[in-house]
Short mmCIF file of C-alpha atoms and ligand atoms in Angstrom, two decimals:
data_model
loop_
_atom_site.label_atom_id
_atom_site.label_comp_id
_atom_site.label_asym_id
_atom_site.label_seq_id
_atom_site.Cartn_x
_atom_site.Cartn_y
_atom_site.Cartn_z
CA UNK A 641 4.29 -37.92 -131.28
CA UNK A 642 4.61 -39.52 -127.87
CA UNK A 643 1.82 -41.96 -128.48
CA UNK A 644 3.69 -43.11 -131.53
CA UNK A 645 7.06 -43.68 -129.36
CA UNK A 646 4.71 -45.84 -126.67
CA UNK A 647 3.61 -47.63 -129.52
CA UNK A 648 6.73 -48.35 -131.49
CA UNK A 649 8.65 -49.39 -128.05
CA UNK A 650 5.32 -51.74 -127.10
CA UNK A 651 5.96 -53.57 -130.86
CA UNK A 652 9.31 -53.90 -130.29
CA UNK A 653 9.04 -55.21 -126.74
CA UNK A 654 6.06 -57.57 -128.26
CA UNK A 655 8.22 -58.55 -131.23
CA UNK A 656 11.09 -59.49 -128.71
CA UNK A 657 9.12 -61.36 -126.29
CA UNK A 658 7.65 -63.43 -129.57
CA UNK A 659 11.33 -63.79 -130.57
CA UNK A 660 12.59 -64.76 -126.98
CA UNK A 661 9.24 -67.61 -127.27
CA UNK A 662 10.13 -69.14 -130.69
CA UNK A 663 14.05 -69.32 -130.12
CA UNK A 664 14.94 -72.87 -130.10
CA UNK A 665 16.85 -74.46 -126.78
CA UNK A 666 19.62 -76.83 -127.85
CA UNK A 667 20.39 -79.65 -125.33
CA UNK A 668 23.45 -81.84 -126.32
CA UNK A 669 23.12 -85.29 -125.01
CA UNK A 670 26.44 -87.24 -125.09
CA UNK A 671 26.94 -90.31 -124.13
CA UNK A 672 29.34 -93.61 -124.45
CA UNK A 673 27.37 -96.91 -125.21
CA UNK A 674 25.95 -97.99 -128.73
CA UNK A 675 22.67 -96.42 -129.71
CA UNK A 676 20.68 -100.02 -129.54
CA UNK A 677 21.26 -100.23 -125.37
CA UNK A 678 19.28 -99.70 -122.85
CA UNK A 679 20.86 -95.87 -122.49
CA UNK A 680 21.11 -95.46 -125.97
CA UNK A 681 17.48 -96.12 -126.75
CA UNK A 682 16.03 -93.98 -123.30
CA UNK A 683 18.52 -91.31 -125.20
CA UNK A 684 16.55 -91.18 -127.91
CA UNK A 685 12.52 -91.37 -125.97
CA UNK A 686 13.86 -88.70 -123.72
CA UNK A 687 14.64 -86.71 -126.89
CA UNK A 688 11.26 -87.42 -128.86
CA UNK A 689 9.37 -86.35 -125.41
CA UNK A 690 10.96 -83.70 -124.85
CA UNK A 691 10.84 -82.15 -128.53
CA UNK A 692 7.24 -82.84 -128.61
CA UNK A 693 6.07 -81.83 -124.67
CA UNK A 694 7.60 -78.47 -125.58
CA UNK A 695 6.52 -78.13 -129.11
CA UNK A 696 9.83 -78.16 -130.49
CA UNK A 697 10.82 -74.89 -128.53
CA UNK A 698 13.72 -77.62 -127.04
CA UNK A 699 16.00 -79.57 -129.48
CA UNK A 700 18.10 -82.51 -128.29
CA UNK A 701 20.84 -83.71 -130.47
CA UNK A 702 21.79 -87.11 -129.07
CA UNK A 703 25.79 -87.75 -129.75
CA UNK A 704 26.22 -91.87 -128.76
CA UNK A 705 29.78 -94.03 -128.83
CA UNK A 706 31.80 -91.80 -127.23
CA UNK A 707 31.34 -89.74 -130.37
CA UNK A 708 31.88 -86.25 -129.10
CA UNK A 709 33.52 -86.98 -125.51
CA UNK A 710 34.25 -90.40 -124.07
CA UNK A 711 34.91 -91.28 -120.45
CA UNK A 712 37.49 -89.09 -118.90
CA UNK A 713 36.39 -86.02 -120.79
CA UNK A 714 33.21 -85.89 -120.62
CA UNK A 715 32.56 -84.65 -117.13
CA UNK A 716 34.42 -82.09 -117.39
CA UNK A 717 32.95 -81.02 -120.28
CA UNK A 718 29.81 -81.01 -118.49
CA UNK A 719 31.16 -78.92 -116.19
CA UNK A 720 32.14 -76.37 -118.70
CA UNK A 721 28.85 -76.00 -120.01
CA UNK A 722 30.35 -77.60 -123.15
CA UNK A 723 27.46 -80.50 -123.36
CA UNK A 724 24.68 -79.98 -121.47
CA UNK A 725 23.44 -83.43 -120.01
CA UNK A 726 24.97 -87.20 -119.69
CA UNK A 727 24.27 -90.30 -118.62
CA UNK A 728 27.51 -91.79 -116.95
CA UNK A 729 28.17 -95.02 -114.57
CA UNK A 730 27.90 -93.57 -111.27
CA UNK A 731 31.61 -95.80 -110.76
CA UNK A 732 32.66 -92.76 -112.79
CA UNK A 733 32.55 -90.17 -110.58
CA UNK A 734 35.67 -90.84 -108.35
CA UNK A 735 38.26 -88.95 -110.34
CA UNK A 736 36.40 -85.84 -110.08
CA UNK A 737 36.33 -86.07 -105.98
CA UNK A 738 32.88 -88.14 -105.59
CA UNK A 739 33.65 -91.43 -104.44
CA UNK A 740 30.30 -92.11 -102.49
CA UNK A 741 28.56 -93.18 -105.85
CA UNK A 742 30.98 -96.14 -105.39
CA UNK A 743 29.32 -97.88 -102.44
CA UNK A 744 26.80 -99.14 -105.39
CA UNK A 745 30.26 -101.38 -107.08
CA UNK A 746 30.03 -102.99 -103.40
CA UNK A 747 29.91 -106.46 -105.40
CA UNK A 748 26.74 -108.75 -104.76
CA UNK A 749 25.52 -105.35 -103.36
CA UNK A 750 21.73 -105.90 -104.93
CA UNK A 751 19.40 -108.87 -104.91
CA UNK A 752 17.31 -107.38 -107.92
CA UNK A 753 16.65 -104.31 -110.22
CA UNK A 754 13.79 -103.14 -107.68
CA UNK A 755 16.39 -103.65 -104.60
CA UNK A 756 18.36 -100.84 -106.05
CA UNK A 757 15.44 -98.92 -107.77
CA UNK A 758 13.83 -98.66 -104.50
CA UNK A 759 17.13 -96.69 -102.69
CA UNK A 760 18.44 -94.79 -105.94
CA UNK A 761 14.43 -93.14 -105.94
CA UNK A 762 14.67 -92.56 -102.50
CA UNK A 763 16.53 -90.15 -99.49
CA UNK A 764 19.75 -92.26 -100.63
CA UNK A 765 19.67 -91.47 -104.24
CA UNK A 766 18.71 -87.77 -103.54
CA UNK A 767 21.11 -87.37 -100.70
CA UNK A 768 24.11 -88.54 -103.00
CA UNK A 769 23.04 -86.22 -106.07
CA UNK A 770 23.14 -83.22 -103.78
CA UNK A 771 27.18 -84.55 -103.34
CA UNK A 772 27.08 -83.50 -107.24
CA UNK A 773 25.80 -79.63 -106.71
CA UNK A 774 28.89 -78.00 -105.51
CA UNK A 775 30.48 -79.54 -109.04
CA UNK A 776 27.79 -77.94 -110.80
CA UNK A 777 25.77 -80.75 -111.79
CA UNK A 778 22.33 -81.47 -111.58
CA UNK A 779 21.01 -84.98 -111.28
CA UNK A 780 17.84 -85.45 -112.92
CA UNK A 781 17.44 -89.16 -112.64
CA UNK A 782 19.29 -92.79 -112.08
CA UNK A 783 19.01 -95.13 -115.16
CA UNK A 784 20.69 -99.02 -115.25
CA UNK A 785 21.45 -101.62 -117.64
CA UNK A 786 21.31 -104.42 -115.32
CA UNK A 787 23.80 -107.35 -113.77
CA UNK A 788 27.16 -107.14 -114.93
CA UNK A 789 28.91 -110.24 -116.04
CA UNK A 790 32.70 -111.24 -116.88
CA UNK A 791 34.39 -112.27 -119.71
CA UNK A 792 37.94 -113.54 -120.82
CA UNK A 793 39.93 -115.51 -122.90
CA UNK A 794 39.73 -118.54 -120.11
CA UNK A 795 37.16 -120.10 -118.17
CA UNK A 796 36.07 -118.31 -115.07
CA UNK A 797 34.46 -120.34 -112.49
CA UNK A 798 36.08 -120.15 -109.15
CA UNK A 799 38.03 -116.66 -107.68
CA UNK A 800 41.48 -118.42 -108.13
CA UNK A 801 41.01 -118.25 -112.26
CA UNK A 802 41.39 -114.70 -111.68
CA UNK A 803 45.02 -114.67 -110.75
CA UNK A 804 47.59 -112.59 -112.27
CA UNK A 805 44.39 -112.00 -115.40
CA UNK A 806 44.37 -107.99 -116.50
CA UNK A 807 41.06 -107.02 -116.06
CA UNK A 808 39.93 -103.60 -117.62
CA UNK A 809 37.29 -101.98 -115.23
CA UNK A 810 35.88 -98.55 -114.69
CA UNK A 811 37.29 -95.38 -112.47
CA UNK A 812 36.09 -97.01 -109.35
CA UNK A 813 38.96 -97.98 -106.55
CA UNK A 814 35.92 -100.26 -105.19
CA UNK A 815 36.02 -102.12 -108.80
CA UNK A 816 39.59 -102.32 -108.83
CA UNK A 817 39.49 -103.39 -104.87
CA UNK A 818 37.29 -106.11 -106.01
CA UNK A 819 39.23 -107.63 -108.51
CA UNK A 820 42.52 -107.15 -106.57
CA UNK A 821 40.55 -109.04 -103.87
CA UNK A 822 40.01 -111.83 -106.94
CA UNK A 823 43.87 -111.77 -107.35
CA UNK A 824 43.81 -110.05 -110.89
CA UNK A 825 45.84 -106.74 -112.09
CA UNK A 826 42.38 -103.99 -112.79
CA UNK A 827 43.15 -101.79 -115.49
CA UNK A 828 40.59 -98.62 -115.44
CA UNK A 829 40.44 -97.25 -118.93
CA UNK A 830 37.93 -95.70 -120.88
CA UNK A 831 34.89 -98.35 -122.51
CA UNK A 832 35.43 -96.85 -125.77
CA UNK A 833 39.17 -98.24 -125.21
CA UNK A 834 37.93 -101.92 -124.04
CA UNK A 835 37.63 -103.40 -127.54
CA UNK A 836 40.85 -102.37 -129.30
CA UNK A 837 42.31 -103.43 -125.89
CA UNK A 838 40.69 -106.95 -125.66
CA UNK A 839 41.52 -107.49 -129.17
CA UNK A 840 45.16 -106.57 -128.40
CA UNK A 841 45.56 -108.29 -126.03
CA UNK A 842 46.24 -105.36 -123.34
CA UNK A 843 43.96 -106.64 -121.31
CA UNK A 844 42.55 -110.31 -120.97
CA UNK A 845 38.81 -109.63 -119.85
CA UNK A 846 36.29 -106.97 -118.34
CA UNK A 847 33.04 -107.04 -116.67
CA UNK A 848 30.02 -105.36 -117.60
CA UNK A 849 26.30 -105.87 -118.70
CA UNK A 850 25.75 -108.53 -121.73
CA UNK A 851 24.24 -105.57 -123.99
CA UNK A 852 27.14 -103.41 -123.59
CA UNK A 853 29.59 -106.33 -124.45
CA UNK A 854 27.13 -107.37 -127.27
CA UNK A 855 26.77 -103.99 -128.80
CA UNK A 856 30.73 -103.38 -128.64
CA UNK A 857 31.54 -106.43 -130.26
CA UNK A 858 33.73 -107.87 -127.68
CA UNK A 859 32.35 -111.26 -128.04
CA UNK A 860 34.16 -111.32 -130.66
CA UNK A 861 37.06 -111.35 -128.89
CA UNK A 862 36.66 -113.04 -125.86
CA UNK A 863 36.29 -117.09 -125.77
CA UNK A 864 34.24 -117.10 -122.32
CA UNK A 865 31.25 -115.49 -120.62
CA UNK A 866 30.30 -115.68 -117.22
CA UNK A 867 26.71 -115.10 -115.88
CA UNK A 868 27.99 -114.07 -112.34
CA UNK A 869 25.23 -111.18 -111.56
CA UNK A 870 27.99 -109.51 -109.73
CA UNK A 871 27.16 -106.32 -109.92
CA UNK A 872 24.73 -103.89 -111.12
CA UNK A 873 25.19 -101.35 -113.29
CA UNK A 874 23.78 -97.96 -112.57
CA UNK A 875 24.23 -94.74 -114.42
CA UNK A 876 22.85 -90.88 -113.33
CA UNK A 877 21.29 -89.00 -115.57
CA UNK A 878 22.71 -85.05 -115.17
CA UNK A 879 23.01 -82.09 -116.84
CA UNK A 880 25.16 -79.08 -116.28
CA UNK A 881 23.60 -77.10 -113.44
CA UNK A 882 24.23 -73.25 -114.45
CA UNK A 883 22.00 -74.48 -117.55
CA UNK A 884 19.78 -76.69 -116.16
CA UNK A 885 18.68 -74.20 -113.45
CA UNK A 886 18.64 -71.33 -116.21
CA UNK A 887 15.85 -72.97 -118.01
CA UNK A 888 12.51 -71.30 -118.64
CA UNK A 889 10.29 -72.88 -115.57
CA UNK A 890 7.89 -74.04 -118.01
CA UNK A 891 10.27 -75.75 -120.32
CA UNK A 892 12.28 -77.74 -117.13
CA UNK A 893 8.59 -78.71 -116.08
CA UNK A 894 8.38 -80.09 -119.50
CA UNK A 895 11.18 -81.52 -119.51
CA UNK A 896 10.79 -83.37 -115.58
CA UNK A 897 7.75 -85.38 -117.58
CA UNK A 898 9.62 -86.25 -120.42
CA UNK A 899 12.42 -87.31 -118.41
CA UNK A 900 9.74 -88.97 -115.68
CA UNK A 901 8.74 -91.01 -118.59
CA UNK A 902 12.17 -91.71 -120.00
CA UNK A 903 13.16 -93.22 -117.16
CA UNK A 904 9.98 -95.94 -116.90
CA UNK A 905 10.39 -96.73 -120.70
CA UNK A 906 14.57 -97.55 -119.78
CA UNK A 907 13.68 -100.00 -116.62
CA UNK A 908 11.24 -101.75 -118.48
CA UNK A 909 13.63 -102.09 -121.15
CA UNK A 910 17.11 -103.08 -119.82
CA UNK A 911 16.54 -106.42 -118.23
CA UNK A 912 14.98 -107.35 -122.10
CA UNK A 913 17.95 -105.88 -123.77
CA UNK A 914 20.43 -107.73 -122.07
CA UNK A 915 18.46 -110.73 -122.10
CA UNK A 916 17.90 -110.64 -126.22
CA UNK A 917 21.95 -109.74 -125.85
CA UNK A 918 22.68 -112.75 -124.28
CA UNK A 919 20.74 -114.87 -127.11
CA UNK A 920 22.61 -112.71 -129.47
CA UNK A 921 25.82 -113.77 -128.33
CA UNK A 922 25.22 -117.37 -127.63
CA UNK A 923 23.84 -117.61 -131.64
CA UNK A 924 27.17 -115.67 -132.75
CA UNK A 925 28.99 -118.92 -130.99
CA UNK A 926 32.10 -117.16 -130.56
CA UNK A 927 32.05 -116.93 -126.69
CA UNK A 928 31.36 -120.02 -124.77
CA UNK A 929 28.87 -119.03 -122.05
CA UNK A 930 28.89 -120.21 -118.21
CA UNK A 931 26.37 -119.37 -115.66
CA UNK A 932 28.07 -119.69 -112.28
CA UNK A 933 26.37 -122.17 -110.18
CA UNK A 934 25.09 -121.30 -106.43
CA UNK A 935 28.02 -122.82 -104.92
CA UNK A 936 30.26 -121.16 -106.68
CA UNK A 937 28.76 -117.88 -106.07
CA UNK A 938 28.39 -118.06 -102.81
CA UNK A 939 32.76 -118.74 -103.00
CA UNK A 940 32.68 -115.66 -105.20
CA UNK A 941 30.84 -113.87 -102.31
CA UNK A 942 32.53 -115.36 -99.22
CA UNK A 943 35.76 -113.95 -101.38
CA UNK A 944 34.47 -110.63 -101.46
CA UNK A 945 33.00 -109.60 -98.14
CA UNK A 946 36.23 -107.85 -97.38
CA UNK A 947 35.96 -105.25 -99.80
CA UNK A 948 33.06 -103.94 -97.70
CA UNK A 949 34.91 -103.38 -94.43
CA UNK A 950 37.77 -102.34 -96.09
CA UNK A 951 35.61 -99.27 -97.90
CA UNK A 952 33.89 -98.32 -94.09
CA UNK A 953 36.64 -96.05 -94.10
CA UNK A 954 36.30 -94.23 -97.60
CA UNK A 955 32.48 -94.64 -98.20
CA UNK A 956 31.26 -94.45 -95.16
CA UNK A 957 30.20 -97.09 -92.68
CA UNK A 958 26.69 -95.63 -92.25
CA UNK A 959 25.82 -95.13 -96.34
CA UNK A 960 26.80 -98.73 -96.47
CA UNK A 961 24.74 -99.66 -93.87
CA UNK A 962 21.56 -97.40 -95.03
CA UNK A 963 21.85 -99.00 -98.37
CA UNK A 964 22.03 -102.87 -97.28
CA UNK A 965 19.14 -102.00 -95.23
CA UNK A 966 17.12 -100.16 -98.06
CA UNK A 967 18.02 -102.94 -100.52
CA UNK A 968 16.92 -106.03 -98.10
CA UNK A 969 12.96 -104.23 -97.36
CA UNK A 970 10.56 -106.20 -98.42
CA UNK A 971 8.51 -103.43 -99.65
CA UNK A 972 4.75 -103.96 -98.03
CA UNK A 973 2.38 -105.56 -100.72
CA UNK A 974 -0.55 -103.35 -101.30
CA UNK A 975 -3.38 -104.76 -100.19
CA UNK A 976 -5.32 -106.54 -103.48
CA UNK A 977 -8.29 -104.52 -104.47
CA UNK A 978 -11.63 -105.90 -103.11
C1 LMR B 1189 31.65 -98.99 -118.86
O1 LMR B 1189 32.43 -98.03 -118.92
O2 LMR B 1189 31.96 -100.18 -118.84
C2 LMR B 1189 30.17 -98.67 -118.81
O3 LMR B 1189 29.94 -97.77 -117.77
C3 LMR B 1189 29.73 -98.03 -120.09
C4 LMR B 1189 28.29 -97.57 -119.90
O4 LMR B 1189 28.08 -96.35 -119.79
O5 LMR B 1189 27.41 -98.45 -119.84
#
């Protein structure tokens, strides 16, 4: 009789642990930009990696546009465990009582895409997603769609065009510094609120990379474009850290690859998807398009350098420092192969 108990408990325990293996791990992946962007796409490879490096044992369902929260929301649903990973500007995490992500709106902050590639994958980038822990988030890796540019319903050439304009930007007080600096009104709202609002007229321009403006349609409804490089736009990858954590160790090895490999496949696509946006919108010909010439950056700049001092204060004087250092290293050529 007893043996029979051992070995009814051992194939239940057996069944279980066979149970436990083939259950399925949702991950939902919400995000705010169209599908055919730089995010949207690494969305999607991060999702058919992951699926197939853990034979399907992990299922991501991708939710784009804002579709099931859009900025304001979704953090917090994060935080609730109600989504499990997202992919937001890192000029979005003021509101929730991280404002150090915003020393990277500092504007003319980055030379190139490797300048800020090579502090976001170092001590900088880790030190600031530890700032996200005590929220309960997890950052798993920083993704970018490039320069940011500006566009209106007027030319915009020289700081003084931006008097008295309403300027949508994002939750950043060093965005809304910037263009205050400029002489325009900032208006933060959420991006899936910039079109409807450029169209009514609510506000009269925004800034932001070429694909995002392409992919939104907001050519459509603004008359000028201007290639200013400004800024750089630079999202964190995260997920909710109660579930992140809670992961079997296998499947969050799995999923470090996939993500490894996500995150190569977006850099090498976002300067190319802004680029083929920018031919996109020139051949729609409903936005005139003005690349700013050195001069005039340089006035743009000069116009600026405030904005740094006056975040020492907020941001700190010493991340500023650390990450104008970082960005200006010439990183040491390896030595050519004999
Ligand atoms: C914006 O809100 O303008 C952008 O951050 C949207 C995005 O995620 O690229």
């Amino acid at each position: 009789m007893r043996r029979r108990s051992v070995l009814a408990c051992l194939l239940a325990l057996s069944a279980l642990s066979s149970l436990a293996a083939a259950q399925t791990i949702t991950i939902k992946f919400s995000h705010v930009v169209a599908p055919d962007t730089p995010k949207g796409k690494a969305a999607a490879k991060f999702k058919e990696l992951a699926e197939a490096a853990t034979k399907g044992r992990v299922k991501v369902e991708i939710y784009p546009n804002s579709q099931l929260y859009k900025d304001g929301d979704e953090l917090e649903a994060l935080q609730r465990g109600a989504v499990h990973m997202l992919a937001p500007s890192v000029s979005k995490f003021g509101p929730m009582g991280v404002r150090d992500f915003e020393v990277f709106d500092l504007p003319f902050l980055f030379p190139t895409a490797d300048a800020a590639y090579r502090v976001l994958d170092g001590a900088i980038g880790r030190q600031l997603f530890a700032k996200l822990e005590p929220k309960g988030i997890r950052g798993l890796a920083y993704w970018d769609n490039g320069f940011k540019q500006i566009s209106a319903n007027k030319p915009l050439h020289r700081p003084a065009d931006f008097r008295a304009m309403k300027l949508r930007v994002q939750s950043s007080k060093v965005l809304s510094a910037t263009f205050r600096k400029l002489g325009a009104i900032p208006q933060v709202m959420a991006f899936s609120e910039v079109y409807p609002a450029l169209q009514q007229g609510v506000v009269d321009g925004q800034e932001n990379s070429v694909s995002n403006l392409y992919t939104q349609k907001m050519h459509e409804v603004q008359k000028h474009l201007t290639i200013s490089d400004h800024g750089f736009l630079v999202y964190a990858v995260i997920a909710n850290r109660k579930f992140w954590d809670g992961l079997p160790a296998d499947i969050r090895t799995a999923l470090d690859g996939a993500m490894r490999e996500a995150t190569q496949y977006e850099r090498a696509i976002a300067a190319k998807e802004n680029t083929d946006a920018l031919a996109a919108v020139k051949k729609a010909g409903t936005t005139q398009v003005y690349v700013l010439t050195p001069a005039e950056r340089d006035e743009w700049r000069k116009a600026l350098l405030p904005v740094r001092r006056d975040f020492e204060g907020t941001i700190g004087r010493e991340l500023i420092q650390a990450v104008e250092t970082e960005a200006a290293r010439v990183p040491a050529v390896a030595p050519a192969k004999k």
